Short mmCIF file of C-alpha atoms in Angstrom, two decimals:
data_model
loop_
_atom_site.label_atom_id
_atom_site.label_comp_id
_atom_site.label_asym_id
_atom_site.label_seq_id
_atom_site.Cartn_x
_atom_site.Cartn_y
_atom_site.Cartn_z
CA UNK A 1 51.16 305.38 118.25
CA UNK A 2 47.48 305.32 119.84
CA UNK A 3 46.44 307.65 121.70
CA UNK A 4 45.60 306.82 124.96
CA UNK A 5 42.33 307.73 126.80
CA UNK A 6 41.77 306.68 130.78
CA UNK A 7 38.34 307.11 132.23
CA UNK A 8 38.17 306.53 135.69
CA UNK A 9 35.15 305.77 137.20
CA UNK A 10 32.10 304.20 135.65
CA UNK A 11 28.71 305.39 136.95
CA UNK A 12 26.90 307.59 134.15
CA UNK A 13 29.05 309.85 133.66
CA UNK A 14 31.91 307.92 133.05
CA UNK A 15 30.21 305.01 131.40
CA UNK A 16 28.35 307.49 128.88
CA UNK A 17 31.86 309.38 128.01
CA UNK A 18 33.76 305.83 127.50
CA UNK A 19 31.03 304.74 125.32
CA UNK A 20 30.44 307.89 123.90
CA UNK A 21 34.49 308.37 123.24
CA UNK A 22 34.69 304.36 121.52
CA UNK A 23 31.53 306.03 119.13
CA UNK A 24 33.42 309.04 118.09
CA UNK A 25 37.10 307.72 117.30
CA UNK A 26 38.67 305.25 115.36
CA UNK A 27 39.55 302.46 117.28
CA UNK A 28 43.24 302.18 115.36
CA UNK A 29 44.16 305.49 116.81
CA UNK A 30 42.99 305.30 120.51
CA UNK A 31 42.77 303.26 123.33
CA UNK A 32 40.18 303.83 125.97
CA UNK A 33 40.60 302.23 129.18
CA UNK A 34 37.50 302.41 131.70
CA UNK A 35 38.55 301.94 135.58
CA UNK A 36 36.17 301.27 137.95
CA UNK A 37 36.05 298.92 141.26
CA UNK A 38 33.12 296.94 140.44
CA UNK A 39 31.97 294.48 136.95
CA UNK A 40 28.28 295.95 137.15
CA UNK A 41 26.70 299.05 136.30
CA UNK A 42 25.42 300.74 139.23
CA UNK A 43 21.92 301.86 139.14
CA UNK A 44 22.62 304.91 141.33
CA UNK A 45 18.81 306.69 141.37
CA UNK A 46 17.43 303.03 142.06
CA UNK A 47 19.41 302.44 145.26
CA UNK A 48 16.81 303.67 147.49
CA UNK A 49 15.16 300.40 145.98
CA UNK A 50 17.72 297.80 146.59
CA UNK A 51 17.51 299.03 150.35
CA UNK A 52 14.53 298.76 150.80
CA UNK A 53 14.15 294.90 149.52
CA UNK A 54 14.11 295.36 145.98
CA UNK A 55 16.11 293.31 143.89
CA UNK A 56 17.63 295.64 140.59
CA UNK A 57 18.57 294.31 137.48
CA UNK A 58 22.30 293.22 136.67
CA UNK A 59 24.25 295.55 134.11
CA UNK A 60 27.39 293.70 133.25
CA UNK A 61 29.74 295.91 131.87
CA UNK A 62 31.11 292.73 129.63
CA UNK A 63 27.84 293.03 127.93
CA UNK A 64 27.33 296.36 127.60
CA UNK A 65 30.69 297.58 126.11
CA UNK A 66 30.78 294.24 124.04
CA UNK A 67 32.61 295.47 120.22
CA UNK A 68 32.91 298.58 121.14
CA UNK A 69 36.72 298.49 121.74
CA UNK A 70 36.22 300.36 124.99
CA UNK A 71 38.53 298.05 127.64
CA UNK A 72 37.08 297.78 131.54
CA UNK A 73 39.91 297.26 133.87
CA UNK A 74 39.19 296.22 137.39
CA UNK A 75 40.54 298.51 139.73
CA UNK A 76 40.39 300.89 142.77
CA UNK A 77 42.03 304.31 141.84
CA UNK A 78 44.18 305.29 145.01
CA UNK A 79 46.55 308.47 143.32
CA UNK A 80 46.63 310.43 140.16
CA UNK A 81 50.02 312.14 139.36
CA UNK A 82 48.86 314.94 136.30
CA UNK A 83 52.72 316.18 136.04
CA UNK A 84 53.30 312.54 135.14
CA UNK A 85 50.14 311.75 133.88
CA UNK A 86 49.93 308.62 134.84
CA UNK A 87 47.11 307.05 137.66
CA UNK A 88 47.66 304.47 140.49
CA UNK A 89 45.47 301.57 140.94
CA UNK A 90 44.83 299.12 143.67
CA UNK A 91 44.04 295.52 142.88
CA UNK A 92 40.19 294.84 143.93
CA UNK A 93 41.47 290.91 144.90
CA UNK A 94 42.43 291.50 148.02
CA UNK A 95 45.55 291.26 146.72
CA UNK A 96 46.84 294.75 147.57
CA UNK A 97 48.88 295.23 144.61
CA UNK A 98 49.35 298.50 143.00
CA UNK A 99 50.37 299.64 139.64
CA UNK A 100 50.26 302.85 137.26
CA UNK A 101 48.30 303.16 134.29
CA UNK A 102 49.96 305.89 131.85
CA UNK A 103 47.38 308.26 130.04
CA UNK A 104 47.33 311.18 126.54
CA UNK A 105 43.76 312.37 128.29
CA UNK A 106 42.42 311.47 131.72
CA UNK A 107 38.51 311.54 131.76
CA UNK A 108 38.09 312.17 135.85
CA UNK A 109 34.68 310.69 136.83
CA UNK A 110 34.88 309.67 140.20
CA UNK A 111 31.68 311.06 141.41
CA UNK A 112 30.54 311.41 145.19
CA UNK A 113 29.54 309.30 148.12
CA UNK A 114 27.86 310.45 151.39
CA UNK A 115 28.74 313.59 153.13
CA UNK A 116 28.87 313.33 156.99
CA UNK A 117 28.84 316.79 157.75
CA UNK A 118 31.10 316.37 160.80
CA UNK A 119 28.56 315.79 162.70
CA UNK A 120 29.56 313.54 165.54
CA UNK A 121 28.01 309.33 165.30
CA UNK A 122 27.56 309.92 161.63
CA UNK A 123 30.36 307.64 160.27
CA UNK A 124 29.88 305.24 163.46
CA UNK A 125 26.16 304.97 163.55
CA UNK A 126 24.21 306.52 160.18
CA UNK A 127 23.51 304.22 157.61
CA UNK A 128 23.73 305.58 153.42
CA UNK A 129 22.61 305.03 149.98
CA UNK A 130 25.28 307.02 147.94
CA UNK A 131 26.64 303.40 146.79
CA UNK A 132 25.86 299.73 146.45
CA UNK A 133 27.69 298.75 149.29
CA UNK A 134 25.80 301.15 152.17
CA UNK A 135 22.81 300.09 150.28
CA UNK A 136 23.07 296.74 150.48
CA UNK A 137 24.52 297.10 154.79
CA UNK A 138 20.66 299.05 155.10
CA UNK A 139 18.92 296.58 153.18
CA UNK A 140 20.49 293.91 155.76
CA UNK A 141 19.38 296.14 158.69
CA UNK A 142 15.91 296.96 157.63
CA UNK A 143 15.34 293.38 157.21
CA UNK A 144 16.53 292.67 160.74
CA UNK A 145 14.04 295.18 162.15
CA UNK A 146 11.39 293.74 163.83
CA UNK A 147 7.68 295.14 163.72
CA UNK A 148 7.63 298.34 165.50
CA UNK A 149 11.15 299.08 164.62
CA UNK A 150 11.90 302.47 164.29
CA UNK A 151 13.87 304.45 161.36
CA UNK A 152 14.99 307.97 161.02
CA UNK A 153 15.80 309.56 157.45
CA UNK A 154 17.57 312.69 157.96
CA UNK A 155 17.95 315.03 154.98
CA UNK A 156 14.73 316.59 153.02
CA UNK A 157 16.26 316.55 149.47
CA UNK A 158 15.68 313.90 146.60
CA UNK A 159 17.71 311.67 148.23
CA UNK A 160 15.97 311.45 151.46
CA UNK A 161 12.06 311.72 150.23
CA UNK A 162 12.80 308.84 148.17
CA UNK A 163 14.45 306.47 150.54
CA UNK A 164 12.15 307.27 153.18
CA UNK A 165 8.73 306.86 151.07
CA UNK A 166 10.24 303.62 149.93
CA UNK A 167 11.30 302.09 153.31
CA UNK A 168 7.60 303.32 154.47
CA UNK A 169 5.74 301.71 151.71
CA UNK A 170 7.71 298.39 151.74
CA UNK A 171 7.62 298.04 155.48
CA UNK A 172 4.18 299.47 157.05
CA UNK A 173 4.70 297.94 160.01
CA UNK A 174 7.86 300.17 160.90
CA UNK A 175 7.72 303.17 162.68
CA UNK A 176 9.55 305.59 160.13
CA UNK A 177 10.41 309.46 160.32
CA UNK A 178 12.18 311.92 158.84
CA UNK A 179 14.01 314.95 159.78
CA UNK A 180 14.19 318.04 157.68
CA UNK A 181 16.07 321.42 158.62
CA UNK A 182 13.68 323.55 157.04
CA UNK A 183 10.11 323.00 155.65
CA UNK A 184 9.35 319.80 153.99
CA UNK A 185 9.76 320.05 150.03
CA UNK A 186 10.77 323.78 150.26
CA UNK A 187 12.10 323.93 147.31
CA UNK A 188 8.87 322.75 145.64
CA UNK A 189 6.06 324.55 144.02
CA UNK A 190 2.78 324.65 145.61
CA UNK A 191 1.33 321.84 144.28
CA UNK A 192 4.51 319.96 144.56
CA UNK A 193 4.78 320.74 148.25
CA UNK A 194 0.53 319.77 148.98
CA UNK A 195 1.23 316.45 146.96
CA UNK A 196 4.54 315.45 148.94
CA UNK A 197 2.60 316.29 152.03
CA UNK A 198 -0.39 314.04 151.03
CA UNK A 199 1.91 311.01 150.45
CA UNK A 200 4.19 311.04 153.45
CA UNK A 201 0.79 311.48 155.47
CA UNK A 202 -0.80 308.46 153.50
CA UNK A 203 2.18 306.59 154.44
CA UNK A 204 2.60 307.15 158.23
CA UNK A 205 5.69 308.73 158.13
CA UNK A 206 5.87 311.66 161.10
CA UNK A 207 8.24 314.82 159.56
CA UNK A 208 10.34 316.99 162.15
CA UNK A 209 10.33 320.05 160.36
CA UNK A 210 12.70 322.71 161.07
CA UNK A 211 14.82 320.26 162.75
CA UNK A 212 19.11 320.18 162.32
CA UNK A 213 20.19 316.90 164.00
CA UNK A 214 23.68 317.23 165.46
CA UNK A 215 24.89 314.24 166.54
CA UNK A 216 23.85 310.56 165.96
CA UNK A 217 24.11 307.32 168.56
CA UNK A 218 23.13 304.15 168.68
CA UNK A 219 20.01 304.73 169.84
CA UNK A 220 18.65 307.80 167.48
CA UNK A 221 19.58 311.40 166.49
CA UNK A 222 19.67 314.53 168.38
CA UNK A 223 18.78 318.02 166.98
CA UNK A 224 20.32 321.31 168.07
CA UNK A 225 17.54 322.69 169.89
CA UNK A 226 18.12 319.11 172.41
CA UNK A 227 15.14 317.02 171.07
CA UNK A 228 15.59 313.57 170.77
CA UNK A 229 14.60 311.40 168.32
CA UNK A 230 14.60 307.53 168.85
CA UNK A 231 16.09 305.23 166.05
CA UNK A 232 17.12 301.97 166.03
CA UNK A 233 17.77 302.36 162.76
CA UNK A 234 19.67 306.22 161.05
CA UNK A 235 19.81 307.18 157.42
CA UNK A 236 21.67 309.80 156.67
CA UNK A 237 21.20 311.77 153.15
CA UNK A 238 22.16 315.03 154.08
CA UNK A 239 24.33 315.63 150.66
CA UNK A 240 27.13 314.38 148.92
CA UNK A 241 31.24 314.62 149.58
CA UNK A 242 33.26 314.73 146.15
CA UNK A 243 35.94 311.15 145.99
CA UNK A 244 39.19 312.33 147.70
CA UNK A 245 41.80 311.46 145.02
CA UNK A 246 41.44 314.91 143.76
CA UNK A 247 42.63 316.75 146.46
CA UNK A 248 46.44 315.37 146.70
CA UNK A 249 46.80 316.24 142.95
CA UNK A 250 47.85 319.49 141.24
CA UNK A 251 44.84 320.25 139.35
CA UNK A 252 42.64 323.48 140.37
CA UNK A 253 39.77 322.73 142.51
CA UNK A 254 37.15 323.93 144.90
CA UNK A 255 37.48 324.15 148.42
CA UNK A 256 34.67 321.28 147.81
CA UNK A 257 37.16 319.11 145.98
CA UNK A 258 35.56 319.74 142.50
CA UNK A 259 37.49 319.97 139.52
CA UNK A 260 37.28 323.19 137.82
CA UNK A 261 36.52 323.25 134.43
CA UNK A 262 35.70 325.77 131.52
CA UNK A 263 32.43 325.54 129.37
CA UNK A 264 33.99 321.84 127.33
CA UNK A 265 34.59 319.92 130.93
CA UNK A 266 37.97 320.84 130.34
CA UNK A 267 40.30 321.58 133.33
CA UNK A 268 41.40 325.27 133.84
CA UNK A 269 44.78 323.88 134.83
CA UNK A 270 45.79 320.85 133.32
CA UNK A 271 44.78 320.56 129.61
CA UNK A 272 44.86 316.79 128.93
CA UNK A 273 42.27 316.43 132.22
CA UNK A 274 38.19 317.02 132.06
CA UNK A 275 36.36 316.23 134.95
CA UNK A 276 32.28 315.18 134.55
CA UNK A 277 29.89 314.80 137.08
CA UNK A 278 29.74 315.22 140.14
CA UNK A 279 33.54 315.65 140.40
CA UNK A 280 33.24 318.58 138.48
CA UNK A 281 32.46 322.29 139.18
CA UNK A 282 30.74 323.73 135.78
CA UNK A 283 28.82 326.62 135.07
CA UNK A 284 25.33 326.23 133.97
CA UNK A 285 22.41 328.56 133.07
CA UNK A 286 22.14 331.75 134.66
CA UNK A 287 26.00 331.17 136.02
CA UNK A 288 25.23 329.04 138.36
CA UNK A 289 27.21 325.70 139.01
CA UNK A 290 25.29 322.63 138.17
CA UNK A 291 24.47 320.50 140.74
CA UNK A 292 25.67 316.94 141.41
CA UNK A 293 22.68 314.95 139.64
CA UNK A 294 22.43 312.50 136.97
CA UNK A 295 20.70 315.23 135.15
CA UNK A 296 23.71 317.27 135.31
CA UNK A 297 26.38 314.29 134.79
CA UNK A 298 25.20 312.72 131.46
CA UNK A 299 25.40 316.02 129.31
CA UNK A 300 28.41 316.96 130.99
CA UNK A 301 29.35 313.46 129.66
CA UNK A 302 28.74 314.32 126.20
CA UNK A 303 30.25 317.43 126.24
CA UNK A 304 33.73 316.43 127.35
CA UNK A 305 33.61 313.54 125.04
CA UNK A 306 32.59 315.39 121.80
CA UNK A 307 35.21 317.94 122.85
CA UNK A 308 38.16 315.09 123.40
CA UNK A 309 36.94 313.79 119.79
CA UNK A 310 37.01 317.03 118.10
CA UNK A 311 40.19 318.25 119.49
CA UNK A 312 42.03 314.86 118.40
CA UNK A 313 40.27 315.13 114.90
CA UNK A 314 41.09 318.80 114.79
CA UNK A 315 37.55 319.94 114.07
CA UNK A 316 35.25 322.30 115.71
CA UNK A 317 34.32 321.66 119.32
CA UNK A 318 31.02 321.11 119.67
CA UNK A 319 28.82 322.98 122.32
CA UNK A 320 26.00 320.86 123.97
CA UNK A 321 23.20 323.10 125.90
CA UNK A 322 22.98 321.75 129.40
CA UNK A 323 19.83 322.74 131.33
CA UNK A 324 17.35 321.27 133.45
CA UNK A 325 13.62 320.89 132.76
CA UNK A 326 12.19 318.48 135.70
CA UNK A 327 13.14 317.37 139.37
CA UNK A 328 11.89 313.45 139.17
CA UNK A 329 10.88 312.33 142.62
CA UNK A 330 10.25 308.43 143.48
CA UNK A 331 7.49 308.35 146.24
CA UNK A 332 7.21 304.67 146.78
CA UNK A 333 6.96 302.39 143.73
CA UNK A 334 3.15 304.04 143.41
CA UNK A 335 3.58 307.99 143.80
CA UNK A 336 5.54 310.38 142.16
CA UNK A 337 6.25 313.58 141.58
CA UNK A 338 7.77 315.48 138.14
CA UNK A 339 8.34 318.89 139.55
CA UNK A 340 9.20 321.70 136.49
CA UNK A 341 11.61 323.96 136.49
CA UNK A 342 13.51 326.43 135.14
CA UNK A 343 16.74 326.29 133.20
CA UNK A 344 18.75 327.10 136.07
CA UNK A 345 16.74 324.81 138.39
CA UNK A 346 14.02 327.18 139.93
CA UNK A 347 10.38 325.47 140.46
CA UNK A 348 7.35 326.43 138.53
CA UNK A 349 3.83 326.18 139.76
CA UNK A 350 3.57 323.42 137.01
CA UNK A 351 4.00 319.56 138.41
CA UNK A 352 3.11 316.09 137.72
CA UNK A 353 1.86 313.83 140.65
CA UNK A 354 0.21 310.59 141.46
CA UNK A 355 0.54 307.09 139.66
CA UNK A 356 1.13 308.94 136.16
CA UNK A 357 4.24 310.48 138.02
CA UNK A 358 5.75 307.46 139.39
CA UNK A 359 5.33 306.17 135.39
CA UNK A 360 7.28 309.28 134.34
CA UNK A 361 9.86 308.72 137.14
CA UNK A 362 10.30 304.72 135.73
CA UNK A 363 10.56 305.70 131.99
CA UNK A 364 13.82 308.45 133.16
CA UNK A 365 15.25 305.39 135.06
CA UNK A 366 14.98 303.52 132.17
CA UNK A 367 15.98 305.92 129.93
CA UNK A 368 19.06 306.59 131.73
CA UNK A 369 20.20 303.12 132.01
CA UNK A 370 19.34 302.40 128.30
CA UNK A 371 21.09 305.74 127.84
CA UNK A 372 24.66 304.33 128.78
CA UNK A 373 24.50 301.63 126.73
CA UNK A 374 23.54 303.74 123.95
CA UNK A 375 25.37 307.10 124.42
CA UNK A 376 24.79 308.30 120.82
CA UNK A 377 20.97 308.20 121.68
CA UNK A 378 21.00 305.66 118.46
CA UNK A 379 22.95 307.80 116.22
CA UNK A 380 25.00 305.84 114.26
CA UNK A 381 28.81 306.41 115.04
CA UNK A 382 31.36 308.26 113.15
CA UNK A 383 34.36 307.64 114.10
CA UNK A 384 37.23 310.22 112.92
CA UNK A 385 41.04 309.89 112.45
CA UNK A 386 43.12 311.64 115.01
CA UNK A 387 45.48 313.71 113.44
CA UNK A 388 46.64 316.37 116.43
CA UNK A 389 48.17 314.86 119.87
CA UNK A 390 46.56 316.49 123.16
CA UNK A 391 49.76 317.50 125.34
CA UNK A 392 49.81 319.63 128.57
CA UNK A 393 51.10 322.92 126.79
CA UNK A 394 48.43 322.72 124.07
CA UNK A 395 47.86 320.63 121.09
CA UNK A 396 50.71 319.18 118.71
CA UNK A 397 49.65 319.11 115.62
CA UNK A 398 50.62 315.54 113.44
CA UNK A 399 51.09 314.68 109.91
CA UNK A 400 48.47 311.92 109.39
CA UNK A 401 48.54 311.00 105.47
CA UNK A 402 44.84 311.37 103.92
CA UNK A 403 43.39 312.52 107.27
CA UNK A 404 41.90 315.45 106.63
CA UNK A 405 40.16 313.22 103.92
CA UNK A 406 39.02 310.94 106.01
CA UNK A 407 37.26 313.17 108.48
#
């Protein structure tokens, strides 16, 4: 009987750990069934683009999954029981039909979308880029805006420097802010923080510093010390909100929502579950959890599915070193900036900035895409037999003639 493998969700995490998973087993003994809402790969670190006029490249999953044995089904997750271990779907027809899909190992990659705060207009008035969908609603809006128009980008992380150099650059003739609750690029070194400043000068963009906006109309934002700033147009970028599912489910989590998982992506509670991603609370260097990023996501990716693999083949579990080296920063589709860090994410003076940046920034895109497709980084695949059955009290070890010969 094959064992069956559910991934749900397919942004990089759960794309690379699908593809990763149909590289490392034998497709006689498994079946791995990817979930996901939508046909395409989405481009997440590029949508800042696509709002802003850009038109991305298409990623069919058909084509990028093509002999791998790795099956896409079309389908909005709305429930996952893990007593029954089994996962309700939606129909994405319009159909409103449901059904369960029956799992051995559930590979939770549901990721994040944007995070409102609470603070009052948000969800009524703020526009986002967390997904294709809000990006495509802002690149409608922008394009709507007449000259003069004004835009507000609220939040001073990656998120929001890169949306709001790229709305500033590709329409000049707006009138474009952003707020920030501390000091713009505070997190930077130095010279990252003197080059950031440069570019959001070059590009007309006026920064409220030390400014927490607490409520958001029609007509703009207001900040808690009862400034107003006018916007016809709100972005809001202010950090991410884990998908729901998780929460009406047994599995341990954060009071965030994440998934807790050991060292292998592994969940503390429920054995036959990892979590990746951003739906996933892991420790990284110095103890710290790793943040929601694609940097964080795709080795997270390839740890859980090297761990699934070896734990079905009964070999060793392989550890893979997750750490960060750079924060990549699009300024516009001419400036960048590669900001160094630490392995637990602390700046260093060093940083790259300038055209040679936003080359840098382009190759990781690239790269990351590619990497999907290619989750073995070109290694050729080995796929092993699996000889032990995953079950929620531990593993069950199963006669498999030859097997062990075969691995």
């Amino acid at each position: 009987m094959q064992h069956r493998i559910v991934v749900l969700g397919a942004g990089y995490t759960g794309a690379v750990t699908a593809g990763r998973l149909a590289r490392r087993l034998r497709r006689e003994d498994v079946t791995i069934t990817l979930v996901n809402p939508e046909p395409d790969f989405v481009e997440r670190v590029r949508l800042h683009q696509l709002a802003a006029g850009q038109d991305l490249t298409p990623r069919p999953f058909r084509e990028m999954f093509a002999g791998t044995g790795v099956a896409l089904k079309l389908a909005k997750v709305t429930g996952v029981d893990v007593e029954r271990k089994a996962v309700t779907l939606a129909a994405v027809d319009g159909t409103g039909q449901e059904e369960e899909l029956a799992y051995d190992t559930l590979v939770y990659a549901l990721g994040s979308g944007w995070n409102g705060g609470g603070v009052p207009g948000v969800a009524e008035h703020a526009h986002e880029v967390a997904g294709r969908p809000g990006a495509l609603r802002l690149r409608e809006r922008l394009a709507a805006l007449e000259a003069r128009g004004s835009v507000v980008v609220v939040g001073g992380g990656l998120t929001g420097l890169e949306i709001v150099t790229e709305i500033a650059e590709a329409r000049p003739d707006l009138d474009v802010a952003l707020a920030v609750r501390g000091a713009l690029g505070d997190w930077l070194s130095d010279k990252g923080r003197a080059h950031l400043r440069k570019v959001v000068d070059q590009l007309g963009i006026t920064v409220h510093e030390h400014t927490a906006v607490t409520a958001v109309d029609a007509d703009g934002v207001t900040a808690a010390d009862g400034r107003r700033l006018p916007a016809e147009v709100t972005v809001w970028t202010t950090g991410f909100a884990v998908h729901p599912v998780a929460r009406a489910t047994a599995l341990e989590l954060t009071e965030g929502g994440r998934i807790v998982v050991d060292s292998t992506m592994r969940s503390l509670s429920h054995p036959d579950v990892y979590a990746v991603g951003d739906a996933a609370m892991a420790i990284g260097p110095g103890g710290k959890p790793l943040r929601m990023s694609c940097a964080s996501g795709v080795p997270m990716a390839w740890q859980a599915a090297d761990a699934i693999a070896a734990r079905l083949a009964g070999t060793k579990v392989p550890r893979v070193p997750i750490r960060y080296f750079q924060q990549c920063v699009s300024l516009g589709r001419k400036e960048g900036l590669i900001q160094f860090v630490t392995a637990d994410d602390r700046a260093v003076e060093r940083a790259l900035t300038g055209r040679v940046a936003a080359l840098y920034k382009e190759l990781i895109c690239k790269g990351a895409a590619w990497g999907v497709a290619h989750p073995t980084a070109g290694v050729p695949a080995r796929r092993r037999r699996v000889v032990r059955q995953e079950t929620g009290s531990g593993a069950r070890a199963q006669t498999a003639a030859g097997a062990k010969a075969a691995l």
